[in-house]
Amino acid sequence: MGKKVIKPASIQWMREHHAHLRVQDGCTVTGMLRFRANMVEHRKIDIYSGIVGEKEVGRPNYIEDAYEVSFYFDESYWPHVKEIGGRLKRRANELGIDMAEMHVFASNELCLGAPHVIVAEMKKDASVRNLFKSLLIPYLYYHSYWEKHGSEPWGGLPHGETGILEDFCDYLESAASRDVVHRTINCLSLYGWQLPSRRRMSPRDLCFCGSRKPVKFCHPKARKGFNILFDACRNNR
């Protein structure tokens, strides 16, 4: 799938608010993304674009940080974002965990949220500004807070393919929209995993997480999500 040209309004907005970012080839944005934010409620943060007062800076939840990023939108406005400074990889090495636990795909793209959330946000407003406000800066804030305080500011999504399937199960237990089905499969493929097309998964099948346990004793919700996804794919053929 090709890249979408960045709209002039988004380019102008970045010039005004994120001057360290540059647009290459008209489609790809690269550079240092600086942000200032404070968590005010569970999963809710304020992102400051103007002057930050002493009161905000003194709060324990206030974060001021920067990450080197690269991103583009594909033709359906799905954001493909990477952290290119190597900071998340170094952090994973320090913690002794793999990148999936950092919410980073095997392709090195960032997992900014559940597929249905990203689809909904980009349908609502397919701008760089909304990408930053709703998805990317909250993602970076999460990692900066974790690094600074040694604990996560809120519980992240379950990790890896299992987490995607469990979230899909929670989102919809009936016929899903074609966009959400497509993007859920796309997220699975970014982990190097493909949806088998033979049959639905039975409770006695071995769990796909590799535990060698029957899935009903290991990740039953992920199995349910798999079967919903399987049915949706079969019905959309």
Short mmCIF file of C-alpha atoms in Angstrom, two decimals:
data_model
loop_
_atom_site.label_atom_id
_atom_site.label_comp_id
_atom_site.label_asym_id
_atom_site.label_seq_id
_atom_site.Cartn_x
_atom_site.Cartn_y
_atom_site.Cartn_z
CA MET A 1 0.00 0.00 0.00
CA GLY A 2 1.35 3.41 -0.98
CA LYS A 3 2.01 6.48 1.12
CA LYS A 4 -0.38 9.40 1.50
CA VAL A 5 0.87 12.92 0.82
CA ILE A 6 0.99 15.00 4.01
CA LYS A 7 -1.65 17.72 3.79
CA PRO A 8 -0.51 21.38 3.66
CA ALA A 9 -2.48 22.16 6.82
CA SER A 10 -0.56 19.47 8.73
CA ILE A 11 2.76 20.73 7.37
CA GLN A 12 1.93 24.26 8.51
CA TRP A 13 0.84 23.02 11.93
CA MET A 14 4.13 21.14 12.39
CA ARG A 15 6.11 24.24 11.41
CA GLU A 16 4.33 26.17 14.14
CA HIS A 17 4.36 23.54 16.89
CA HIS A 18 7.07 20.97 16.03
CA ALA A 19 9.79 22.79 14.16
CA HIS A 20 12.29 19.93 14.54
CA LEU A 21 10.24 17.69 12.24
CA ARG A 22 10.77 17.63 8.49
CA VAL A 23 8.71 16.26 5.61
CA GLN A 24 10.63 14.12 3.13
CA ASP A 25 9.33 13.09 -0.30
CA GLY A 26 6.06 14.86 0.58
CA CYS A 27 4.89 11.81 2.57
CA THR A 28 7.34 10.84 5.32
CA VAL A 29 7.92 12.92 8.45
CA THR A 30 11.18 12.52 10.38
CA GLY A 31 12.94 14.30 13.20
CA MET A 32 12.84 14.95 16.92
CA LEU A 33 9.36 15.04 18.41
CA ARG A 34 9.40 17.14 21.59
CA PHE A 35 6.42 17.15 23.94
CA ARG A 36 5.31 18.38 27.35
CA ALA A 37 2.44 16.59 29.04
CA ASN A 38 0.88 15.85 32.41
CA MET A 39 -1.41 12.97 33.40
CA VAL A 40 -4.58 14.35 34.96
CA GLU A 41 -6.66 11.15 35.09
CA HIS A 42 -6.26 7.47 34.32
CA ARG A 43 -5.11 7.29 30.66
CA LYS A 44 -5.91 10.98 30.20
CA ILE A 45 -3.11 13.49 29.70
CA ASP A 46 -2.89 17.20 29.03
CA ILE A 47 -0.51 18.07 26.20
CA TYR A 48 0.94 21.57 26.48
CA SER A 49 1.64 23.62 23.39
CA GLY A 50 2.10 26.99 25.08
CA ILE A 51 3.89 28.24 28.19
CA VAL A 52 4.08 25.73 31.04
CA GLY A 53 3.96 27.22 34.52
CA GLU A 54 5.90 26.23 37.62
CA LYS A 55 2.84 24.48 39.03
CA GLU A 56 2.71 22.05 36.11
CA VAL A 57 6.47 21.42 36.05
CA GLY A 58 6.45 20.60 39.77
CA ARG A 59 3.81 17.91 39.49
CA PRO A 60 5.06 14.31 39.71
CA ASN A 61 3.16 13.32 36.56
CA TYR A 62 4.60 16.11 34.41
CA ILE A 63 6.85 14.84 31.60
CA GLU A 64 9.01 16.86 29.21
CA ASP A 65 10.84 14.69 26.72
CA ALA A 66 11.79 14.06 23.09
CA TYR A 67 12.02 11.05 20.78
CA GLU A 68 13.42 10.74 17.26
CA VAL A 69 10.61 9.42 15.10
CA SER A 70 9.67 8.68 11.52
CA PHE A 71 6.14 8.17 10.24
CA TYR A 72 3.83 8.20 7.26
CA PHE A 73 0.18 7.46 6.54
CA ASP A 74 -0.81 4.79 4.05
CA GLU A 75 -3.64 5.33 1.55
CA SER A 76 -6.30 4.58 4.15
CA TYR A 77 -4.67 6.97 6.66
CA TRP A 78 -3.29 4.24 8.90
CA PRO A 79 -0.18 5.70 10.65
CA HIS A 80 3.09 3.78 10.31
CA VAL A 81 5.33 5.12 13.07
CA LYS A 82 8.85 4.13 14.15
CA GLU A 83 11.12 5.39 16.93
CA ILE A 84 14.39 5.68 15.04
CA GLY A 85 16.73 6.90 17.79
CA GLY A 86 17.06 3.42 19.32
CA ARG A 87 15.86 4.57 22.74
CA LEU A 88 13.08 2.02 23.12
CA LYS A 89 15.41 -0.79 22.08
CA ARG A 90 18.02 0.30 24.63
CA ARG A 91 15.31 0.48 27.28
CA ALA A 92 14.14 -3.06 26.43
CA ASN A 93 17.73 -4.31 26.72
CA GLU A 94 18.09 -2.63 30.13
CA LEU A 95 14.90 -4.30 31.35
CA GLY A 96 15.76 -7.64 29.77
CA ILE A 97 12.48 -7.83 27.84
CA ASP A 98 11.65 -8.21 24.17
CA MET A 99 10.27 -5.42 22.00
CA ALA A 100 6.75 -6.84 22.01
CA GLU A 101 6.56 -6.02 25.71
CA MET A 102 7.46 -2.42 24.79
CA HIS A 103 4.49 -2.40 22.41
CA VAL A 104 6.75 -2.44 19.35
CA PHE A 105 6.06 -4.76 16.42
CA ALA A 106 8.66 -7.09 14.88
CA SER A 107 8.74 -4.61 11.97
CA ASN A 108 9.88 -1.92 14.49
CA GLU A 109 6.64 -0.01 14.02
CA LEU A 110 5.05 1.26 17.22
CA CYS A 111 1.84 -0.36 18.42
CA LEU A 112 -0.03 2.86 19.21
CA GLY A 113 -3.20 1.15 20.36
CA ALA A 114 -5.87 -1.36 19.52
CA PRO A 115 -6.69 -1.50 15.78
CA HIS A 116 -10.30 -0.39 16.26
CA VAL A 117 -9.15 2.66 18.28
CA ILE A 118 -6.68 3.73 15.58
CA VAL A 119 -9.28 3.22 12.83
CA ALA A 120 -11.81 5.32 14.76
CA GLU A 121 -9.34 8.14 15.46
CA MET A 122 -8.10 8.38 11.89
CA LYS A 123 -11.64 8.31 10.51
CA LYS A 124 -12.56 11.12 12.88
CA ASP A 125 -9.56 13.29 11.97
CA ALA A 126 -6.80 12.05 9.66
CA SER A 127 -4.36 14.84 10.55
CA VAL A 128 -0.87 14.84 12.03
CA ARG A 129 -2.21 16.92 14.89
CA ASN A 130 -4.77 14.27 15.85
CA LEU A 131 -2.19 11.50 15.46
CA PHE A 132 0.05 13.27 17.97
CA LYS A 133 -2.70 14.23 20.41
CA SER A 134 -4.69 11.00 20.47
CA LEU A 135 -2.12 8.29 19.81
CA LEU A 136 1.58 9.10 19.50
CA ILE A 137 2.26 11.51 22.38
CA PRO A 138 0.23 9.39 24.85
CA TYR A 139 2.31 6.40 23.71
CA LEU A 140 5.59 8.28 24.23
CA TYR A 141 4.37 9.74 27.52
CA TYR A 142 3.64 6.19 28.72
CA HIS A 143 7.24 5.12 28.01
CA SER A 144 8.81 8.28 29.44
CA TYR A 145 6.80 7.93 32.64
CA TRP A 146 7.74 4.26 32.93
CA GLU A 147 11.42 5.12 32.43
CA LYS A 148 11.34 8.01 34.91
CA HIS A 149 9.32 6.39 37.72
CA GLY A 150 10.03 2.69 37.19
CA SER A 151 6.35 1.86 36.87
CA GLU A 152 3.73 2.21 34.14
CA PRO A 153 1.35 5.19 34.43
CA TRP A 154 -1.51 2.91 33.45
CA GLY A 155 -1.88 -0.71 32.46
CA GLY A 156 -0.88 -1.17 28.85
CA LEU A 157 -2.66 -3.39 26.38
CA PRO A 158 -1.78 -7.08 26.54
CA HIS A 159 1.37 -7.72 24.54
CA GLY A 160 1.87 -9.27 21.13
CA GLU A 161 -0.49 -11.29 18.96
CA THR A 162 -2.39 -12.65 21.97
CA GLY A 163 -3.09 -9.13 23.18
CA ILE A 164 -4.41 -8.05 19.77
CA LEU A 165 -6.79 -11.01 19.62
CA GLU A 166 -7.98 -10.49 23.20
CA ASP A 167 -8.64 -6.82 22.51
CA PHE A 168 -10.48 -7.71 19.30
CA CYS A 169 -12.65 -10.07 21.34
CA ASP A 170 -13.43 -7.32 23.86
CA TYR A 171 -14.23 -4.83 21.09
CA LEU A 172 -16.75 -6.78 19.09
CA GLU A 173 -18.26 -10.24 19.36
CA SER A 174 -20.30 -10.01 16.18
CA ALA A 175 -19.61 -9.20 12.54
CA ALA A 176 -16.82 -6.59 12.52
CA SER A 177 -16.37 -3.77 10.05
CA ARG A 178 -14.11 -4.54 7.13
CA ASP A 179 -11.66 -1.79 8.16
CA VAL A 180 -11.21 -3.18 11.66
CA VAL A 181 -10.86 -6.75 10.40
CA HIS A 182 -8.26 -5.66 7.84
CA ARG A 183 -6.27 -3.63 10.35
CA THR A 184 -6.37 -6.35 13.01
CA ILE A 185 -4.90 -8.80 10.50
CA ASN A 186 -2.36 -6.14 9.50
CA CYS A 187 -1.27 -5.75 13.15
CA LEU A 188 -0.92 -9.51 13.50
CA SER A 189 1.21 -9.63 10.37
CA LEU A 190 3.53 -6.96 11.79
CA TYR A 191 4.40 -9.49 14.49
CA GLY A 192 5.11 -12.01 11.71
CA TRP A 193 1.90 -13.93 12.42
CA GLN A 194 -0.75 -14.89 9.86
CA LEU A 195 -4.36 -15.91 10.37
CA PRO A 196 -4.76 -19.60 9.45
CA SER A 197 -7.63 -20.09 7.02
CA ARG A 198 -8.40 -23.80 7.59
CA ARG A 199 -10.92 -23.79 10.45
CA ARG A 200 -12.02 -22.21 13.70
CA MET A 201 -9.93 -22.92 16.78
CA SER A 202 -11.27 -25.49 19.24
CA PRO A 203 -10.75 -25.32 23.03
CA ARG A 204 -8.50 -28.38 22.83
CA ASP A 205 -6.10 -26.91 20.26
CA LEU A 206 -2.65 -25.98 21.55
CA CYS A 207 -2.41 -22.27 22.34
CA PHE A 208 -0.72 -20.19 19.67
CA CYS A 209 1.39 -18.42 22.33
CA GLY A 210 3.73 -21.42 22.30
CA SER A 211 3.02 -22.66 25.84
CA ARG A 212 2.03 -26.12 24.54
CA LYS A 213 -1.08 -25.94 26.74
CA PRO A 214 -4.64 -26.33 25.43
CA VAL A 215 -5.85 -22.85 24.55
CA LYS A 216 -8.86 -23.17 26.87
CA PHE A 217 -6.44 -23.26 29.83
CA CYS A 218 -4.04 -20.64 28.48
CA HIS A 219 -5.58 -17.77 26.46
CA PRO A 220 -9.30 -18.57 26.03
CA LYS A 221 -10.23 -14.96 25.28
CA ALA A 222 -7.63 -14.82 22.50
CA ARG A 223 -9.11 -18.02 21.04
CA LYS A 224 -12.53 -16.36 21.05
CA GLY A 225 -11.06 -13.30 19.32
CA PHE A 226 -9.40 -15.56 16.75
CA ASN A 227 -12.71 -17.25 15.94
CA ILE A 228 -14.54 -13.92 15.62
CA LEU A 229 -11.81 -12.74 13.26
CA PHE A 230 -11.93 -16.03 11.34
CA ASP A 231 -15.71 -15.76 10.88
CA ALA A 232 -15.44 -12.13 9.81
CA CYS A 233 -12.83 -13.01 7.18
CA ARG A 234 -14.91 -15.92 5.88
CA ASN A 235 -18.04 -13.75 5.66
CA ASN A 236 -16.21 -10.97 3.81
CA ARG A 237 -14.75 -13.22 1.12
#
